[in-house]
Structure formats: structure tokens, C-alpha cells
Amino acid sequence: MDIAFAMYPGMTVLDLTGPHEILAHHPEAAVHYLAATPGPVRCDSGMEVTATGTFGDVPSPDVIVVPGSSQWRRALEEQRELVAWLALAHPSASWTTSVCTGSTLLAKAGILSGRTATTHWGVRDVLGGLGAEVSTERVVVDGDVITAAGVSAGIDMGLVLAARLWGENTARAIQLFVEYAPEPPFDSGNPETAPPEMLDQVARLLPRSEGSVPSTGP
């Protein structure tokens, strides 16, 4: 089973490593780390990860995972090769997935037109402008597409995907293996539960979503 993790400069590392940790250890998983060019890829936090191949090296993966980025607007403008690959690879994939603002790249590739999808709460309006029906759920499954909300939701998405690939018992075993039983010290993990003043503070740190939205299609 070919699982392709799409990589690009400015991506958020946990968007990649969260679902990767859930999926990559399964014996059926043949994992590919793809970018426009092989080599180091610098994430938005400064960490570097390594792409071992190009998008063209795996034209028809079984599973596609697209991480998001705090620099999502730049990604929408610059990641033309990734968007073009998504448009070509998605029709033959069993599952196409995204984490956080990675859903905007799926939408740019025309994959989310008429579908329900989720994303980071700060760019829900942008995702809607790109043709998706926006949900506030943490993980959304619509046909052969699975989208996750912000950053840490990629772990949840990985478990949902693992259950569909290998069965619920296997997904539960993976959850136990990674000891994923979150007990956050605060109840500020989404805009519905965070105090209004905290929401305003974080919203000011996010890239502005106003303005023109790039058209869909590669």
C-alpha cells in the first residue's frame, strides 16, 4: 500500500508527523516522502525534514496525506506542482486526506468541490471560498476524502483512516501503542470553548484571510 506524504516549504511539522506516526508502522504501508524536489524541506517552525522523492515518482498512490501550513496563503500561491499532482493522483487514490490548512490545497486542486470538509478554524472562510462545504467537526469523511481540523487533529484523522484501511481493532491497537489518550490541562483547544479574549489574542497572530481567494484548479 503506497502512502504518499506531500511535503513543501513552510508546512507544519505535526501535520505531517501526527498521521505519519499512526500509519507508517503498519506492515502493509510503503511510505513515500514527496516534494517538488528531493532534499531538505524547512517547516514553518524551522525544523527540516527530508523529501526522498518527487511527486512524479509516485503518480498513483493508494493514500495521500497533505499537511497544512501557517503560511497557507503562500502555499496556495506557490505550490503549483503539488496542486497539479493532487488533481492527477486523487482520482485513482483510495483515500485523499489533509490536515489543518492542507484542505485548502485539496480545494485548489478541485477535489473538495461540493464536498463537506474541515480545516483550521482561522481559515474556514477561505475554504468555503474555494468551493467546499465547511464543517466545524474535528475530522470529516466525505466519500474518499478525509479532512482534519487544525494541527493536532491529524492524529485523530490518522486513526480514522487506519480504521478504514485495516479495521477498527487495528486502529484501536495503534491508539494504545502510541498512548493517545489526551487530557489537556486547559479547555481552550478550539474557538467554541476558548475564552473570547483568548480567541481575539490568537486570531491577531494568524495570517489574515481577507482578500481575494485563488481560483480552484491546478
PDB file of N, CA, C and O in Angstrom, residues 24 29 81 95:
ATOM      1  N   ALA A  24       2.545   4.782   9.567  1.00  0.00           N
ATOM      2  CA  ALA A  24       3.780   4.307   8.931  1.00  0.00           C
ATOM      3  C   ALA A  24       4.286   2.979   9.466  1.00  0.00           C
ATOM      4  O   ALA A  24       5.060   2.295   8.790  1.00  0.00           O
ATOM      5  N   ALA A  29       2.248  -0.784   4.912  1.00  0.00           N
ATOM      6  CA  ALA A  29       2.487   0.593   4.486  1.00  0.00           C
ATOM      7  C   ALA A  29       3.846   0.732   3.806  1.00  0.00           C
ATOM      8  O   ALA A  29       4.887   0.424   4.392  1.00  0.00           O
ATOM      9  N   GLU A  81       3.081  22.680  -8.392  1.00  0.00           N
ATOM     10  CA  GLU A  81       3.374  21.276  -8.714  1.00  0.00           C
ATOM     11  C   GLU A  81       2.601  20.330  -7.801  1.00  0.00           C
ATOM     12  O   GLU A  81       2.084  19.301  -8.254  1.00  0.00           O
ATOM     13  N   TRP A  95      -7.801   6.871  -0.810  1.00  0.00           N
ATOM     14  CA  TRP A  95      -8.088   7.930   0.157  1.00  0.00           C
ATOM     15  C   TRP A  95      -7.189   9.131  -0.105  1.00  0.00           C
ATOM     16  O   TRP A  95      -5.974   8.982  -0.289  1.00  0.00           O
TER      17      TRP A  95
END
